PDB file of N, CA and C in Angstrom:
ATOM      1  N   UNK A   1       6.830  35.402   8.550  1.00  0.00           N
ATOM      2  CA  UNK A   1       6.661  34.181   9.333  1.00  0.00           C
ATOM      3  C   UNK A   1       7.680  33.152   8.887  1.00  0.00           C
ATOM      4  N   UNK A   2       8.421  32.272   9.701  1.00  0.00           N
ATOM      5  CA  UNK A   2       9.264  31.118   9.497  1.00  0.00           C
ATOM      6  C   UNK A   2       8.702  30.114   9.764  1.00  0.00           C
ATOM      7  N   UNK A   3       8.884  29.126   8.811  1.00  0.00           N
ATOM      8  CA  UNK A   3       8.340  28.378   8.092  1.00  0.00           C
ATOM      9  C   UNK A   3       9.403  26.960   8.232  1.00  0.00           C
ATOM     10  N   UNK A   4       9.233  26.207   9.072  1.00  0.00           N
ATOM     11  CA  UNK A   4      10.153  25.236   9.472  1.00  0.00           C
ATOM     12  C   UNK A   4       9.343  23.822   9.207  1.00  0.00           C
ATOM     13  N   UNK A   5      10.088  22.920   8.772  1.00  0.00           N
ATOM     14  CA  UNK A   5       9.993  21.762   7.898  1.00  0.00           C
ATOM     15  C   UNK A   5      10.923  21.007   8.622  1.00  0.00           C
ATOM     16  N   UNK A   6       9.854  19.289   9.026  1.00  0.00           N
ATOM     17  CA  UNK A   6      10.788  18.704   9.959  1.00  0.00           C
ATOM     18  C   UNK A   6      10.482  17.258   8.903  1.00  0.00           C
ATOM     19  N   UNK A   7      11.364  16.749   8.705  1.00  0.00           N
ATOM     20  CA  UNK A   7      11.638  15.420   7.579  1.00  0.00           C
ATOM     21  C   UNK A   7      11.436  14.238   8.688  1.00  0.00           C
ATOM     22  N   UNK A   8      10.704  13.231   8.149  1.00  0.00           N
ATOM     23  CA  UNK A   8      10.849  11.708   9.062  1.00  0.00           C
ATOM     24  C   UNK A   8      11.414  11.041   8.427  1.00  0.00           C
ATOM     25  N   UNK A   9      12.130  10.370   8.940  1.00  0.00           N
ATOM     26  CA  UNK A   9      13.231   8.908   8.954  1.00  0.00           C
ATOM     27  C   UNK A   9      12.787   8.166  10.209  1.00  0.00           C
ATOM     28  N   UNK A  10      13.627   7.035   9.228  1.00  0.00           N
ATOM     29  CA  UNK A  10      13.058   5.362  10.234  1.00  0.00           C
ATOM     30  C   UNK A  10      13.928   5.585  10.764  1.00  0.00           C
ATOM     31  N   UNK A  11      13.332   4.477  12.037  1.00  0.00           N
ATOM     32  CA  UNK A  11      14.658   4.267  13.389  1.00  0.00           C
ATOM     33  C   UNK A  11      15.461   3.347  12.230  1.00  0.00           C
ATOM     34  N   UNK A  12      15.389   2.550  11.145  1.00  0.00           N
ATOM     35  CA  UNK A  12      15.914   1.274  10.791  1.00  0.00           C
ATOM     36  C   UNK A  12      17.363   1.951  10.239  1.00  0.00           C
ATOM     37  N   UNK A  13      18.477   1.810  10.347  1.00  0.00           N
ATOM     38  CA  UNK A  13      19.867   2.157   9.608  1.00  0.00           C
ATOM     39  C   UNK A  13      19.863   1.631   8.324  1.00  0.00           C
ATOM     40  N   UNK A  14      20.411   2.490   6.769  1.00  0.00           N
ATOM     41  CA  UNK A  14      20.228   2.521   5.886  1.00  0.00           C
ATOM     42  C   UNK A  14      21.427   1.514   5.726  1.00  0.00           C
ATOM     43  N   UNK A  15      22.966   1.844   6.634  1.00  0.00           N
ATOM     44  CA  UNK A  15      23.703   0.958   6.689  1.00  0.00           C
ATOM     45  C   UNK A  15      23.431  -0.446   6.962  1.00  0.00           C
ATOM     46  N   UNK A  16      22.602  -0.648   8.067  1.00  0.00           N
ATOM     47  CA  UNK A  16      22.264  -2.303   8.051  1.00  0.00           C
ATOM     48  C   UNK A  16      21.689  -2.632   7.140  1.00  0.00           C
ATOM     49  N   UNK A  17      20.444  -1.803   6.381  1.00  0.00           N
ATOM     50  CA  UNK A  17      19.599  -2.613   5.355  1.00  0.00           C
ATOM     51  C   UNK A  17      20.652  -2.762   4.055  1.00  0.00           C
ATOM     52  N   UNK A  18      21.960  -1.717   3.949  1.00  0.00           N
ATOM     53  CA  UNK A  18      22.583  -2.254   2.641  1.00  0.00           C
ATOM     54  C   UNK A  18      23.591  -3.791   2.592  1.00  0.00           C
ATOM     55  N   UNK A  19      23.813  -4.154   4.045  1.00  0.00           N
ATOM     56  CA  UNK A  19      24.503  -4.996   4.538  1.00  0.00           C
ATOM     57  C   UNK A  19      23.797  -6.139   4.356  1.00  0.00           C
ATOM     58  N   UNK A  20      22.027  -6.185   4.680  1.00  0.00           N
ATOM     59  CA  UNK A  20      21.385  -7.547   4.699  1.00  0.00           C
ATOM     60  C   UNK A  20      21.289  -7.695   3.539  1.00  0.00           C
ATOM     61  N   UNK A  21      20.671  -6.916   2.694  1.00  0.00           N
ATOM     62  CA  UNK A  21      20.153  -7.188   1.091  1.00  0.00           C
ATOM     63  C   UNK A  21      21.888  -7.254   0.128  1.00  0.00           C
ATOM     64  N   UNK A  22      22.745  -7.071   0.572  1.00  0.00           N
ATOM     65  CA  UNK A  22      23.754  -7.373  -0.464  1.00  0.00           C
ATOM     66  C   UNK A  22      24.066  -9.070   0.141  1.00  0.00           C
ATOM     67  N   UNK A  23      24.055  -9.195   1.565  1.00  0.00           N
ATOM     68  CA  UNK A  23      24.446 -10.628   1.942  1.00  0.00           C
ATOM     69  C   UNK A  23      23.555 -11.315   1.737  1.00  0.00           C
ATOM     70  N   UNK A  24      22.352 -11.197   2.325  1.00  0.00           N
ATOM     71  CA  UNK A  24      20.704 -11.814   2.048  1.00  0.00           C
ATOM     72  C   UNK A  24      20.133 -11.371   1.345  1.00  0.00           C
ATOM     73  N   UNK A  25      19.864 -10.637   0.371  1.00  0.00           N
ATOM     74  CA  UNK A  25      18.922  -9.891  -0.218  1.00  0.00           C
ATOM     75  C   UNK A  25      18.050 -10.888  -0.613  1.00  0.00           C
ATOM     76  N   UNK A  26      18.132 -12.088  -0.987  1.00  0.00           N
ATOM     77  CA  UNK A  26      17.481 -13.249  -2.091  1.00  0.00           C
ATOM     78  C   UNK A  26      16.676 -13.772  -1.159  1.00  0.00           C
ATOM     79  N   UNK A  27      17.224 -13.431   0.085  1.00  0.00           N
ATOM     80  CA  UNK A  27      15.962 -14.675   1.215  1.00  0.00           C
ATOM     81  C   UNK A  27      15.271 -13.349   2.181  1.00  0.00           C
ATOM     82  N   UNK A  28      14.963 -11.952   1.608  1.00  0.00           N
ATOM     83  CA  UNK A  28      14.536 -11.058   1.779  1.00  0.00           C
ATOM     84  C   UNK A  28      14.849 -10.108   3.388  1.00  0.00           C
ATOM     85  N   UNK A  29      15.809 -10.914   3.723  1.00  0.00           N
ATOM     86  CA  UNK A  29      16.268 -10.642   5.228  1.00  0.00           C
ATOM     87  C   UNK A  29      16.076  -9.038   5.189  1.00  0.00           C
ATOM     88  N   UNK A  30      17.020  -8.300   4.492  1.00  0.00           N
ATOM     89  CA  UNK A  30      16.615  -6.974   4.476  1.00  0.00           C
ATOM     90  C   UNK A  30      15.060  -6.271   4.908  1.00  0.00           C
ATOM     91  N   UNK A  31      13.841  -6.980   3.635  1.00  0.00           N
ATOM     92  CA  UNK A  31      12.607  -6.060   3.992  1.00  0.00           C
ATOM     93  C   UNK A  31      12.353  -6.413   5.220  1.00  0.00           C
ATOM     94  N   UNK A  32      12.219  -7.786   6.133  1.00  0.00           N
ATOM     95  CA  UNK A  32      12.206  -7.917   7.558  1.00  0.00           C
ATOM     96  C   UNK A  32      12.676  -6.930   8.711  1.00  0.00           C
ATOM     97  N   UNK A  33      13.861  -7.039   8.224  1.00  0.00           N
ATOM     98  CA  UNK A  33      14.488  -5.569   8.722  1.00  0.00           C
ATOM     99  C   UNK A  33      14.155  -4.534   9.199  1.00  0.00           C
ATOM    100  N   UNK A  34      13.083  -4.117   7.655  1.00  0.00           N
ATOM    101  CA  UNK A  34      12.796  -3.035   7.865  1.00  0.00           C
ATOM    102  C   UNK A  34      11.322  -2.538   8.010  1.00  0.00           C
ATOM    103  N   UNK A  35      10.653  -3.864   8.025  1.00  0.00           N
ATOM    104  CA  UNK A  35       9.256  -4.272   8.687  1.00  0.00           C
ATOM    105  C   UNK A  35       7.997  -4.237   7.517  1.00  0.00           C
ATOM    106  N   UNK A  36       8.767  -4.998   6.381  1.00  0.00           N
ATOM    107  CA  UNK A  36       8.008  -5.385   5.056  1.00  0.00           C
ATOM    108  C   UNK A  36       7.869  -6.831   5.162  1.00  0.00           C
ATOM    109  N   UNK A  37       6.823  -6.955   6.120  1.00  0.00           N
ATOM    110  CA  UNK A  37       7.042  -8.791   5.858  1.00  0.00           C
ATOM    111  C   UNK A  37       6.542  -9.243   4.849  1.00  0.00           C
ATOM    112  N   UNK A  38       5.372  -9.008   4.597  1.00  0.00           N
ATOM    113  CA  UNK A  38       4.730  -9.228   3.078  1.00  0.00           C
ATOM    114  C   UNK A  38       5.654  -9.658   2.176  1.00  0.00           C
ATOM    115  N   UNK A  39       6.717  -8.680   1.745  1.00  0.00           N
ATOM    116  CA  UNK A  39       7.844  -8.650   0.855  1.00  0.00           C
ATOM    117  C   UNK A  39       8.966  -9.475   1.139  1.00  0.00           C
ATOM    118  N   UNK A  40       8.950  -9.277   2.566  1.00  0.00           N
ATOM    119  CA  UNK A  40      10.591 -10.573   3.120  1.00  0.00           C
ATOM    120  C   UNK A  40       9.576 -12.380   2.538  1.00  0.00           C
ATOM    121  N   UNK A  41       8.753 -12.089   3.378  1.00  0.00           N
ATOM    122  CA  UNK A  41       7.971 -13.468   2.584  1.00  0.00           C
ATOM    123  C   UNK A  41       7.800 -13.659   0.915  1.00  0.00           C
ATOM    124  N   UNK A  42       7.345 -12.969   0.256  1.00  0.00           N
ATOM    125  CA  UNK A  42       7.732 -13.113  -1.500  1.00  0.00           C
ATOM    126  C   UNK A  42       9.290 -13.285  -1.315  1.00  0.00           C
ATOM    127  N   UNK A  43       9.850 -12.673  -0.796  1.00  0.00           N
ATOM    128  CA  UNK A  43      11.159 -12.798  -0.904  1.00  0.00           C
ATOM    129  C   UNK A  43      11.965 -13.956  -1.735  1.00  0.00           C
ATOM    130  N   UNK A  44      11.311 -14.779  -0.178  1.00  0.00           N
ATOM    131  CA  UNK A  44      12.095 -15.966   0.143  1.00  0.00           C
ATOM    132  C   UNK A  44      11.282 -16.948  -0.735  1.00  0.00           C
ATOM    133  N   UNK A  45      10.252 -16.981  -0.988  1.00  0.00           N
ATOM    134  CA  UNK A  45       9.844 -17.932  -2.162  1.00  0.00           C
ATOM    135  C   UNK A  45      10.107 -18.009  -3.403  1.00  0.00           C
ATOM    136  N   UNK A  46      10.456 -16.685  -3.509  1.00  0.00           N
ATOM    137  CA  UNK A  46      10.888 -16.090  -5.206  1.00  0.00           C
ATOM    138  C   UNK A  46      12.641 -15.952  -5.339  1.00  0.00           C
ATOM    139  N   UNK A  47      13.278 -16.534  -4.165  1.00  0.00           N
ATOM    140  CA  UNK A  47      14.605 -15.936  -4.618  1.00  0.00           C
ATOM    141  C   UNK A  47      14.592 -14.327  -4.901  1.00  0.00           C
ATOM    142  N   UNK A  48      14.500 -13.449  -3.761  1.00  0.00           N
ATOM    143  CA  UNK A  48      14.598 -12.393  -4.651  1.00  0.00           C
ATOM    144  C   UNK A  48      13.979 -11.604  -5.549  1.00  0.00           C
ATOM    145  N   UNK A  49      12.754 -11.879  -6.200  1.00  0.00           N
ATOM    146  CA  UNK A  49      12.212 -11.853  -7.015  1.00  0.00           C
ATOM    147  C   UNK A  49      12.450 -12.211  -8.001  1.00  0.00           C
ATOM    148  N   UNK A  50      13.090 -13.208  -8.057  1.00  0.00           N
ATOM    149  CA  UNK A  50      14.135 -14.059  -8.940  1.00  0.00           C
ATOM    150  C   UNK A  50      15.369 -13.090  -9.327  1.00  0.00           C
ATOM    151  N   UNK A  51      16.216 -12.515  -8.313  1.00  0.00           N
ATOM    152  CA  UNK A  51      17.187 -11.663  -8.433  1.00  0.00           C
ATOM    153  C   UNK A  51      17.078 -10.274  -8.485  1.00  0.00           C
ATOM    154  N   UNK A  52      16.016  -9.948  -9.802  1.00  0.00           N
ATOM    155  CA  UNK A  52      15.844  -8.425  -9.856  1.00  0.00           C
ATOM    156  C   UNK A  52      15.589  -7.902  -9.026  1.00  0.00           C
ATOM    157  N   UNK A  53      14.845  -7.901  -8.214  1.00  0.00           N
ATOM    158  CA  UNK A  53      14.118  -7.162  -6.807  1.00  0.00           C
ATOM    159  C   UNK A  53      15.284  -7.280  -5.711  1.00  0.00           C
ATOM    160  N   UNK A  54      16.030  -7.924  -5.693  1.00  0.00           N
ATOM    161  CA  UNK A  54      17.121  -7.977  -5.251  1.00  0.00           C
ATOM    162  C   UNK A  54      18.046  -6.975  -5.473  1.00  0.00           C
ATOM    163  N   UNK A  55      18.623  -6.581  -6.902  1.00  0.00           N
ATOM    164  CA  UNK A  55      19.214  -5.747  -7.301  1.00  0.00           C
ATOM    165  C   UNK A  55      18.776  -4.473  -7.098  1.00  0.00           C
ATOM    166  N   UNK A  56      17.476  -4.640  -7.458  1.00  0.00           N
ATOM    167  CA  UNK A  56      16.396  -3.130  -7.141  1.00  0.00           C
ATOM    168  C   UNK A  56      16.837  -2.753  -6.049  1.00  0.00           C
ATOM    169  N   UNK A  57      16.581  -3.194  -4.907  1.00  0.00           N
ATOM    170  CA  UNK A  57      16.943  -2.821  -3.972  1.00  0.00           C
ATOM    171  C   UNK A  57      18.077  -2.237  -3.385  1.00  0.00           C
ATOM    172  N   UNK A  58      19.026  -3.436  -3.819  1.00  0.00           N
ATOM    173  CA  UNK A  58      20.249  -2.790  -3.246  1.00  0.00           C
ATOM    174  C   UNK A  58      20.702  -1.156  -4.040  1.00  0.00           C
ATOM    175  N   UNK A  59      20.532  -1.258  -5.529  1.00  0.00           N
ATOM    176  CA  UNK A  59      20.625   0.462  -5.706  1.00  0.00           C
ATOM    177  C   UNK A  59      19.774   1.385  -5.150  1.00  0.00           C
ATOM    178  N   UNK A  60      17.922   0.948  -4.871  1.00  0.00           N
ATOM    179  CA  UNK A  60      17.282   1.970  -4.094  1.00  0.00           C
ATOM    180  C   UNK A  60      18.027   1.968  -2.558  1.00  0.00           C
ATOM    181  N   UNK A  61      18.479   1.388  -2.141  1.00  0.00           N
ATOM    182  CA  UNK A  61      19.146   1.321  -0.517  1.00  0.00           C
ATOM    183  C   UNK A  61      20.207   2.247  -0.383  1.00  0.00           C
ATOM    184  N   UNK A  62      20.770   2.032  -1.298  1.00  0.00           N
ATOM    185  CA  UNK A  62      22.637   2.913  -1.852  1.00  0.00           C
ATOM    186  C   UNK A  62      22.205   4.376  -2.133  1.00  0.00           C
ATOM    187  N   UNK A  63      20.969   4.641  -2.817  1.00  0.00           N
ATOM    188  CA  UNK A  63      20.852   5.921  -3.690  1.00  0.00           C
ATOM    189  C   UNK A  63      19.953   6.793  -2.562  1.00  0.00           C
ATOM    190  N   UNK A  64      19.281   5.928  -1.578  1.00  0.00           N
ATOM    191  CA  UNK A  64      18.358   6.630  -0.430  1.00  0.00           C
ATOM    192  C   UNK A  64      16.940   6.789  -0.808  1.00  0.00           C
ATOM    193  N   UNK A  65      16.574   5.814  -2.061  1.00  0.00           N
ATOM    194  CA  UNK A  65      15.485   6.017  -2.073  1.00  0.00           C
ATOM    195  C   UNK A  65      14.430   4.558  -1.565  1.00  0.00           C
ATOM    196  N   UNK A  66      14.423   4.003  -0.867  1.00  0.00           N
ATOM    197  CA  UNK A  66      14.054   2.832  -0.291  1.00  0.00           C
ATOM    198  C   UNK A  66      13.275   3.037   1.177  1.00  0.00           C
ATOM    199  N   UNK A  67      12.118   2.623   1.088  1.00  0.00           N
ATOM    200  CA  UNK A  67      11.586   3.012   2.468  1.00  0.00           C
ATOM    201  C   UNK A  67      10.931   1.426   2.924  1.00  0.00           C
ATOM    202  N   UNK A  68      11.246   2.296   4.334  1.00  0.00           N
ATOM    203  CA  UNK A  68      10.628   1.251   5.307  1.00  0.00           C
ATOM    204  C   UNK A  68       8.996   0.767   5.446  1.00  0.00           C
ATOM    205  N   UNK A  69       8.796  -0.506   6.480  1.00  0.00           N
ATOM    206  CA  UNK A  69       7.263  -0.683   6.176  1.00  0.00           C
ATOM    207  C   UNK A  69       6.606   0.750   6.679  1.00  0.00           C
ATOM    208  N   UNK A  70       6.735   1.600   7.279  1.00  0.00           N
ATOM    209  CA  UNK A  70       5.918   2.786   7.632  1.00  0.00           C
ATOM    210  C   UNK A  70       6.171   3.342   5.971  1.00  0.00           C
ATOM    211  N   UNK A  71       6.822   3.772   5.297  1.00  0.00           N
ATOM    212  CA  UNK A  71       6.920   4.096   4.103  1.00  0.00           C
ATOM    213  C   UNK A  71       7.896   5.790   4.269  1.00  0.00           C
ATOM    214  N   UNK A  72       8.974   5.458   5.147  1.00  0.00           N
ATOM    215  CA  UNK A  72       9.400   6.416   5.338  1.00  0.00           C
ATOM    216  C   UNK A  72      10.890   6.104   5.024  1.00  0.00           C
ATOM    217  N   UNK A  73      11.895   7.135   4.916  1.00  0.00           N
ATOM    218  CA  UNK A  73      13.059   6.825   4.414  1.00  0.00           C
ATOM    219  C   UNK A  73      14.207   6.182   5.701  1.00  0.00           C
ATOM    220  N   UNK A  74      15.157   5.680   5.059  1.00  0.00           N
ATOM    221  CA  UNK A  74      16.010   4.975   6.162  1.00  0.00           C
ATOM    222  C   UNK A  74      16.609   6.008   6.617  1.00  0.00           C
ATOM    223  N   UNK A  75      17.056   6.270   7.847  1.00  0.00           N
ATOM    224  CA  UNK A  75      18.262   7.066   8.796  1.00  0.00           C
ATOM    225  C   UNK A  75      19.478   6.645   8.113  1.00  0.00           C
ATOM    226  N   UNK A  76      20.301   7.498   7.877  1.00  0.00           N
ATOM    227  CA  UNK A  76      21.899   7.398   7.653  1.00  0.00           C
ATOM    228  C   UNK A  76      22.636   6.865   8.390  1.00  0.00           C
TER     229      UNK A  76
END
């Protein structure tokens, strides 16, 4: 028997979310993006999470491990 395995990805582009969070990352534009409002809101009160969460991000965004509010990975 074959045994086929189908992977989900977000509609959201991994390219746009590395674009918002390196330009915006601090005022959480990115998680909006990608339909984390919860998080775009801490965002923007915290700076970022006072930067780190900022940084976090942009390497989970770069490395492909960063998911969207469904909790699924970004499209290439």
């Amino acid at each position: 028997a074959e045994t086929q395995y189908q992977v989900q990805t977000s509609d959201k582009s991994k390219t746009t979310a590395l674009l918002l969070c390196i330009f915006a990352g601090y005022l959480g534009i990115h998680q909006f993006y990608v339909g984390n409002i919860g998080k775009g809101i801490l965002y923007i009160f915290t700076g970022g999470l006072f930067c780190i969460g900022w940084w976090i991000d942009i390497f989970k965004i770069a490395s492909g491990t960063f998911k969207d509010g469904a909790g699924v990975a970004l499209r290439k």
